[in-house]
Tab-separated table of C-alpha atoms in Angstrom:
chain	number	residue	atom	x	y	z
A	1	MET	CA	93.434	73.266	118.790
A	2	LYS	CA	89.868	74.430	120.205
A	3	LEU	CA	87.339	75.654	117.681
A	4	LYS	CA	84.286	77.851	118.709
A	5	ILE	CA	81.804	76.836	115.147
A	6	ALA	CA	78.657	78.182	114.572
A	7	ILE	CA	75.946	75.741	112.280
A	8	LEU	CA	73.514	77.842	110.111
A	9	ALA	CA	72.141	74.618	108.692
A	10	GLY	CA	69.509	76.775	106.662
A	11	ASP	CA	66.745	75.408	104.379
A	12	GLY	CA	66.132	72.612	102.090
A	13	ILE	CA	68.692	70.031	101.891
A	14	GLY	CA	71.144	72.479	104.151
A	15	PRO	CA	70.471	70.328	107.636
A	16	GLU	CA	71.168	67.052	105.514
A	17	VAL	CA	74.315	67.969	103.823
A	18	THR	CA	75.345	70.095	106.893
A	19	ARG	CA	74.629	66.892	109.783
A	20	GLU	CA	77.445	65.100	107.632
A	21	ALA	CA	80.020	67.534	107.079
A	22	VAL	CA	79.993	68.191	111.427
A	23	ASN	CA	79.966	64.293	111.480
A	24	ILE	CA	83.570	64.258	109.782
A	25	LEU	CA	84.396	67.390	112.194
A	26	LYS	CA	83.723	65.799	115.194
A	27	ALA	CA	86.002	62.778	113.928
A	28	VAL	CA	88.455	64.723	112.982
A	29	ALA	CA	88.216	66.735	116.451
A	30	GLU	CA	88.362	62.669	117.528
A	31	PHE	CA	91.389	61.337	115.850
A	32	GLY	CA	93.235	64.823	116.460
A	33	ALA	CA	92.509	65.112	119.916
A	34	HIS	CA	91.330	68.117	119.279
A	35	GLU	CA	88.235	70.932	121.229
A	36	PHE	CA	85.707	71.587	118.720
A	37	THR	CA	82.335	72.534	119.450
A	38	PHE	CA	79.443	73.286	117.551
A	39	SER	CA	76.503	75.789	117.998
A	40	GLU	CA	73.369	76.111	116.215
A	41	ALA	CA	71.128	79.182	114.880
A	42	LEU	CA	69.165	80.246	112.074
A	43	ILE	CA	69.158	81.432	108.744
A	44	GLY	CA	66.655	81.764	106.046
A	45	GLY	CA	63.232	80.364	105.521
A	46	VAL	CA	63.756	78.572	108.805
A	47	ALA	CA	64.501	81.974	110.815
A	48	ILE	CA	61.185	83.910	108.681
A	49	THR	CA	59.502	81.087	110.131
A	50	ALA	CA	60.541	81.209	113.638
A	51	HIS	CA	61.202	84.706	114.124
A	52	GLY	CA	60.062	86.956	111.234
A	53	THR	CA	62.812	87.813	110.001
A	54	PRO	CA	65.887	85.619	107.675
A	55	LEU	CA	68.654	86.396	110.005
A	56	PRO	CA	68.093	87.224	113.174
A	57	GLN	CA	69.956	88.817	115.812
A	58	SER	CA	70.783	85.973	118.167
A	59	THR	CA	72.300	84.593	114.840
A	60	ILE	CA	74.426	87.552	113.882
A	61	ASP	CA	75.751	87.098	117.506
A	62	LEU	CA	77.004	84.070	117.979
A	63	CYS	CA	78.226	84.101	114.275
A	64	LEU	CA	80.347	86.818	115.731
A	65	GLU	CA	81.319	85.169	118.961
A	66	SER	CA	82.742	81.975	117.021
A	67	ASP	CA	85.687	80.737	115.710
A	68	ALA	CA	83.932	79.954	111.982
A	69	VAL	CA	80.453	79.605	110.523
A	70	LEU	CA	79.783	76.421	108.572
A	71	LEU	CA	76.852	77.296	106.520
A	72	GLY	CA	73.912	74.974	104.987
A	73	ALA	CA	71.825	76.266	101.879
A	74	VAL	CA	69.503	79.320	102.256
A	75	GLY	CA	66.386	79.173	99.816
A	76	ASP	CA	62.701	78.307	100.241
A	77	ASN	CA	59.884	78.795	97.032
A	78	LYS	CA	57.399	79.098	99.284
A	79	PHE	CA	58.653	82.812	100.555
A	80	ASN	CA	58.994	83.541	96.988
A	81	HIS	CA	56.247	85.920	97.097
A	82	LEU	CA	58.194	88.415	100.069
A	83	THR	CA	60.133	91.319	98.748
A	84	PRO	CA	63.852	90.657	97.999
A	85	ASP	CA	64.815	91.752	101.336
A	86	LYS	CA	62.956	89.959	103.387
A	87	ARG	CA	63.460	86.387	101.401
A	88	PRO	CA	65.310	83.522	102.665
A	89	GLU	CA	68.764	84.925	100.781
A	90	ALA	CA	68.780	88.336	102.256
A	91	GLY	CA	69.281	86.590	105.238
A	92	LEU	CA	72.885	85.405	103.371
A	93	LEU	CA	73.437	88.640	101.746
A	94	GLN	CA	73.301	90.319	105.648
A	95	ILE	CA	75.469	87.749	107.261
A	96	ARG	CA	78.042	88.052	105.257
A	97	GLN	CA	78.025	92.114	105.171
A	98	GLU	CA	78.187	91.555	109.191
A	99	LEU	CA	80.998	89.186	109.254
A	100	GLY	CA	83.136	91.732	106.792
A	101	GLY	CA	84.698	88.376	104.787
A	102	PHE	CA	85.596	90.381	101.329
A	103	ALA	CA	87.667	87.372	99.604
A	104	ASN	CA	85.337	83.891	98.659
A	105	LEU	CA	87.537	81.020	97.612
A	106	ARG	CA	85.936	78.411	95.648
A	107	PRO	CA	88.470	75.253	94.528
A	108	CYS	CA	87.502	73.341	91.523
A	109	LEU	CA	89.397	70.250	91.933
A	110	SER	CA	88.569	67.580	89.573
A	111	PHE	CA	88.577	63.953	91.276
A	112	ALA	CA	89.839	61.336	88.590
A	113	ALA	CA	87.339	59.057	89.662
A	114	LEU	CA	84.742	61.839	88.266
A	115	ALA	CA	86.887	62.402	84.885
A	116	GLU	CA	84.270	61.064	82.865
A	117	ASN	CA	81.274	62.307	84.858
A	118	SER	CA	81.565	65.452	83.199
A	119	PRO	CA	80.201	66.110	80.529
A	120	LEU	CA	83.811	67.410	78.892
A	121	ARG	CA	85.749	65.089	77.464
A	122	PRO	CA	87.770	63.142	80.434
A	123	GLU	CA	90.921	64.747	78.902
A	124	VAL	CA	90.003	67.867	79.206
A	125	ALA	CA	88.706	67.422	82.544
A	126	LYS	CA	91.252	65.669	84.183
A	127	ASP	CA	93.768	66.654	87.004
A	128	VAL	CA	92.045	69.870	87.048
A	129	ASP	CA	92.804	72.389	90.190
A	130	ILE	CA	91.926	75.608	90.058
A	131	LEU	CA	90.907	77.926	92.874
A	132	PHE	CA	88.488	81.141	92.161
A	133	VAL	CA	89.490	84.485	94.553
A	134	ARG	CA	85.604	85.961	94.018
A	135	GLU	CA	85.395	89.696	96.078
A	136	LEU	CA	82.588	89.325	97.519
A	137	LEU	CA	80.960	92.820	98.863
A	138	GLY	CA	81.345	94.901	96.172
A	139	GLY	CA	80.444	95.368	92.699
A	140	LEU	CA	76.556	95.118	91.088
A	141	TYR	CA	75.397	92.914	94.084
A	142	PHE	CA	75.464	96.248	96.337
A	143	GLY	CA	76.379	99.464	94.287
A	144	GLN	CA	73.778	102.127	94.940
A	145	PRO	CA	71.884	103.128	93.312
A	146	ARG	CA	69.883	100.277	92.382
A	147	TRP	CA	65.815	100.407	91.702
A	148	TRP	CA	63.106	98.871	89.579
A	149	ASN	CA	60.342	101.387	88.637
A	150	LYS	CA	57.778	98.872	87.161
A	151	GLU	CA	55.607	101.851	86.172
A	152	THR	CA	58.087	103.072	83.478
A	153	GLY	CA	59.286	99.716	83.167
A	154	GLU	CA	62.662	100.696	83.361
A	155	ALA	CA	65.602	99.679	86.250
A	156	ILE	CA	68.967	100.161	87.426
A	157	ASN	CA	71.830	98.783	88.825
A	158	THR	CA	75.236	100.070	90.041
A	159	MET	CA	78.701	98.452	89.571
A	160	ARG	CA	80.992	100.289	91.883
A	161	TYR	CA	84.623	99.828	93.633
A	162	THR	CA	86.917	101.627	95.176
A	163	LYS	CA	90.685	101.015	94.582
A	164	HIS	CA	91.279	99.979	98.732
A	165	GLU	CA	88.520	97.296	97.814
A	166	VAL	CA	90.454	95.792	94.486
A	167	VAL	CA	94.066	96.045	96.638
A	168	ARG	CA	92.873	93.806	99.869
A	169	VAL	CA	91.469	91.129	98.117
A	170	SER	CA	94.468	91.262	95.234
A	171	ARG	CA	96.652	90.881	98.024
A	172	ILE	CA	94.907	87.609	99.358
A	173	ALA	CA	95.031	85.901	95.954
A	174	PHE	CA	98.699	86.652	95.657
A	175	GLN	CA	99.464	84.764	98.448
A	176	LEU	CA	97.441	81.876	97.665
A	177	ALA	CA	99.299	81.663	94.257
A	178	GLN	CA	102.367	82.249	96.325
A	179	LYS	CA	101.473	78.797	98.661
A	180	ARG	CA	100.120	76.501	95.047
A	181	ARG	CA	101.721	76.689	91.284
A	182	LYS	CA	102.539	80.453	91.629
A	183	LYS	CA	100.237	81.923	88.139
A	184	LEU	CA	97.483	84.657	89.219
A	185	THR	CA	95.000	85.281	86.306
A	186	GLN	CA	92.339	88.422	86.824
A	187	VAL	CA	89.407	88.525	84.854
A	188	ASP	CA	87.483	91.166	83.718
A	189	LYS	CA	85.857	93.493	80.948
A	190	ALA	CA	88.193	95.858	80.268
A	191	ASN	CA	87.535	96.521	77.150
A	192	VAL	CA	84.394	97.965	78.174
A	193	LEU	CA	83.941	98.778	81.816
A	194	GLU	CA	85.816	101.246	84.040
A	195	CYS	CA	85.296	99.407	86.902
A	196	SER	CA	87.328	96.516	85.072
A	197	GLN	CA	89.558	98.719	83.945
A	198	LEU	CA	90.604	99.877	87.730
A	199	TRP	CA	90.799	95.963	88.787
A	200	ARG	CA	93.120	95.588	85.806
A	201	ALA	CA	95.715	98.505	86.751
A	202	THR	CA	94.893	98.072	90.435
A	203	VAL	CA	96.650	94.405	89.681
A	204	GLU	CA	99.556	95.221	87.671
A	205	GLU	CA	100.900	98.273	90.727
A	206	LEU	CA	100.554	94.986	93.152
A	207	LYS	CA	102.342	92.362	90.445
A	208	PRO	CA	106.120	94.044	91.527
A	209	GLU	CA	105.458	92.891	95.249
A	210	TYR	CA	105.136	89.461	94.248
A	211	PRO	CA	107.973	88.792	92.060
A	212	ASP	CA	107.465	84.675	92.227
A	213	VAL	CA	103.669	84.785	90.720
A	214	THR	CA	103.409	85.290	86.917
A	215	VAL	CA	100.153	87.385	85.860
A	216	GLU	CA	97.973	87.064	83.330
A	217	HIS	CA	94.704	88.987	82.415
A	218	GLN	CA	91.400	87.523	80.789
A	219	LEU	CA	88.686	88.970	79.596
A	220	VAL	CA	85.276	87.533	81.023
A	221	ASP	CA	84.292	85.847	78.011
A	222	SER	CA	86.961	84.496	77.211
A	223	MET	CA	87.494	83.211	80.367
A	224	ALA	CA	83.927	81.431	79.921
A	225	MET	CA	85.092	79.698	77.120
A	226	HIS	CA	88.570	78.923	78.227
A	227	LEU	CA	87.477	77.093	81.192
A	228	MET	CA	85.783	74.745	79.061
A	229	ASN	CA	88.561	74.155	76.930
A	230	ILE	CA	91.787	74.708	78.607
A	231	PRO	CA	91.220	74.441	82.028
A	232	ARG	CA	94.460	72.762	83.485
A	233	ASN	CA	96.461	76.120	81.999
A	234	PHE	CA	94.918	78.377	85.449
A	235	ASP	CA	95.621	78.094	88.926
A	236	VAL	CA	94.245	81.007	91.182
A	237	VAL	CA	91.941	82.833	89.059
A	238	LEU	CA	90.540	86.446	90.899
A	239	THR	CA	87.655	88.703	89.840
A	240	GLU	CA	84.952	90.692	90.567
A	241	ASN	CA	81.740	89.809	92.754
A	242	LEU	CA	79.686	88.674	89.594
A	243	PHE	CA	81.893	87.503	86.885
A	244	GLY	CA	83.238	85.386	89.890
A	245	ASP	CA	79.827	84.263	90.861
A	246	ILE	CA	79.016	82.995	87.319
A	247	LEU	CA	82.882	81.518	86.347
A	248	SER	CA	82.888	79.676	89.452
A	249	ASP	CA	79.196	78.025	89.120
A	250	GLU	CA	80.531	77.200	85.459
A	251	SER	CA	83.532	75.201	87.334
A	252	GLY	CA	80.756	72.560	88.621
A	253	VAL	CA	81.004	71.872	84.599
A	254	ILE	CA	84.197	70.297	85.486
A	255	THR	CA	83.678	68.552	88.497
A	256	GLY	CA	81.025	67.372	87.111
A	257	SER	CA	78.023	68.281	89.979
A	258	LEU	CA	77.776	71.884	91.936
A	259	GLY	CA	77.329	69.199	94.842
A	260	MET	CA	80.836	68.607	94.906
A	261	LEU	CA	82.081	72.686	95.223
A	262	PRO	CA	82.896	73.760	98.271
A	263	SER	CA	83.648	77.786	99.337
A	264	ALA	CA	85.217	79.814	101.628
A	265	THR	CA	84.797	83.285	102.892
A	266	ILE	CA	87.492	85.031	104.344
A	267	GLY	CA	89.380	88.515	105.482
A	268	GLY	CA	86.685	89.757	107.917
A	269	LYS	CA	85.391	89.430	111.334
A	270	VAL	CA	85.043	85.341	111.407
A	271	ASN	CA	84.867	83.642	108.226
A	272	LEU	CA	82.623	81.640	106.809
A	273	TYR	CA	81.595	78.130	104.664
A	274	GLU	CA	79.370	76.937	102.561
A	275	PRO	CA	79.069	74.470	99.486
A	276	VAL	CA	78.438	76.458	96.465
A	277	HIS	CA	74.806	74.388	95.658
A	278	GLY	CA	71.780	76.058	96.396
A	279	SER	CA	68.946	74.696	98.844
A	280	ALA	CA	67.306	72.465	96.312
A	281	PRO	CA	64.088	72.025	97.823
A	282	ASP	CA	62.911	69.889	95.685
A	283	ILE	CA	65.235	66.965	96.912
A	284	ALA	CA	64.931	68.153	100.557
A	285	GLY	CA	64.353	64.944	103.049
A	286	GLN	CA	64.425	62.614	99.954
A	287	GLY	CA	68.302	61.243	101.341
A	288	LYS	CA	69.870	62.073	97.300
A	289	ALA	CA	71.910	65.449	98.453
A	290	ASN	CA	74.990	65.395	97.919
A	291	PRO	CA	77.073	65.871	100.947
A	292	LEU	CA	80.708	66.291	99.428
A	293	GLY	CA	80.391	69.361	98.687
A	294	ALA	CA	79.845	70.525	102.574
A	295	ILE	CA	82.233	67.720	103.769
A	296	LEU	CA	84.912	69.668	101.728
A	297	THR	CA	83.870	72.859	102.899
A	298	ALA	CA	84.505	71.115	106.065
A	299	ALA	CA	88.406	70.808	105.230
A	300	MET	CA	88.419	74.122	104.224
A	301	VAL	CA	87.161	75.018	108.001
A	302	LEU	CA	89.932	73.394	109.225
A	303	ARG	CA	92.419	74.744	106.124
A	304	HIS	CA	91.945	78.422	107.293
A	305	SER	CA	90.179	78.932	110.151
A	306	GLY	CA	92.292	76.040	112.353
A	307	HIS	CA	95.288	76.199	110.400
A	308	LEU	CA	94.986	71.776	110.055
A	309	GLU	CA	96.581	71.800	106.660
A	310	ARG	CA	97.443	67.866	107.404
A	311	GLU	CA	93.403	67.495	108.747
A	312	ALA	CA	92.293	69.159	105.755
A	313	LEU	CA	94.259	66.803	103.449
A	314	ALA	CA	92.798	63.721	105.136
A	315	ILE	CA	89.597	64.847	104.468
A	316	GLU	CA	89.901	65.432	100.820
A	317	ALA	CA	91.794	61.884	100.571
A	318	ALA	CA	89.392	60.113	102.061
A	319	VAL	CA	86.262	61.858	99.781
A	320	ALA	CA	89.202	61.134	96.753
A	321	LYS	CA	88.491	57.088	97.664
A	322	VAL	CA	85.205	57.226	98.476
A	323	LEU	CA	84.692	57.884	94.677
A	324	ALA	CA	87.604	55.823	93.319
A	325	ALA	CA	85.769	52.854	94.966
A	326	GLY	CA	82.628	53.948	93.102
A	327	HIS	CA	80.324	55.259	95.589
A	328	ARG	CA	78.176	58.180	93.959
A	329	THR	CA	75.215	60.303	94.914
A	330	SER	CA	72.275	60.333	92.199
A	331	ASP	CA	74.149	63.996	90.873
A	332	ILE	CA	77.399	62.179	90.263
A	333	ALA	CA	76.293	59.124	88.678
A	334	ARG	CA	75.706	59.770	85.325
A	335	GLY	CA	73.128	56.069	85.013
A	336	ASN	CA	75.204	53.992	87.416
A	337	THR	CA	72.439	53.413	89.471
A	338	ALA	CA	74.029	50.246	91.359
A	339	ALA	CA	76.516	52.488	93.491
A	340	ASN	CA	73.993	54.881	94.194
A	341	VAL	CA	74.223	55.489	97.645
A	342	THR	CA	71.818	58.196	100.179
A	343	THR	CA	73.647	61.067	101.557
A	344	THR	CA	74.222	59.661	105.414
A	345	GLN	CA	75.197	56.605	103.697
A	346	MET	CA	77.879	59.093	101.540
A	347	GLY	CA	79.115	60.559	104.942
A	348	LYS	CA	79.155	57.016	106.879
A	349	LEU	CA	82.310	56.394	104.202
A	350	VAL	CA	83.599	59.186	103.851
A	351	HIS	CA	84.016	59.079	107.569
A	352	GLU	CA	85.085	55.508	107.751
A	353	ALA	CA	87.736	56.496	104.938
A	354	LEU	CA	88.807	59.100	106.715
A	355	ALA	CA	89.562	57.015	109.914
A	356	GLN	CA	91.772	54.798	108.033
A	357	SER	CA	94.043	57.466	106.384
A	358	ILE	CA	94.161	59.019	109.801
A	359	ASP	CA	95.148	55.616	111.572
A	360	ARG	CA	97.554	54.749	108.759
A	361	GLN	CA	99.345	58.696	109.206
A	362	ASP	CA	99.885	57.565	112.712
A	363	SER	CA	101.292	54.542	112.820
A	364	MET	CA	103.494	56.246	110.177
A	365	HIS	CA	104.365	58.989	112.189
A	366	ALA	CA	105.026	56.439	115.106
A	367	VAL	CA	107.304	54.469	113.086
């Protein structure tokens, strides 16, 4: 398998966690005789410093010429004085639009070793495996008109969706549900919002095409509560942009840290992959960042762009093994400081576990 991967490490802890993810991808390439090439480009605050813009054209060009884009994190407080369209985060929104990915996949997988790490009771957090499918290019984040009149003290944002936008992301959610536990939960606010009524009606219209998938609908406020009480009841969760942003971040409570959450954005010209956590500039360069979200994101690169399911599963198994051995970065230590490891040390531990896992698989396959 050949993959050309664009690396946009970005700001804050982005370069630290991305480095560990790339090391894991290089290990997979070595173990499996795959050919992965990596090319670096700037985005966010580092791009503003170097080029005066959060997303240079050279970065866009590189991404469009690649098979996948792996992004670290974007954001730096020193640019907060700029208007929103000039800040680092604008580069992230723009690259999503340029690549055209409309379906954001956010897994929430509770590792057994971290069950007690969650603020939720272990019996609630245990064995959770949810895949959020979030529409990424519509809704309040992009709808027009939008403005803020500081003189009158009035602001407006527009939630807008077309049936086409809902259909294309819903089909992806249905297809993913068919490969998992065959249950789809569509989340909306249909008792108040016309946009949500469109979403619910469209999913109902598509349902007969996927007779093996059970469909249910949840209002977003009740869904927020159910995620904290009965998260094992959910498999694939489909929702619009704003609700998906909030609910998938809330799921970090289940895993114990946002640092454990990967994501992939698919459906466009080139798939974009990034851990859910932000740039965390307050801990940048201190070796405290959790690289597991980025490493699990690397597994998604292999799964969705490389179609290397075996290798993706091997990475996830390696992460589970390292956590089961008691190794923790500070965000998931929960007071167990004796087991704390640095960003680099965690990456090396996963690399070692991955090598052992692949060696065992190869030995079994040879027999």
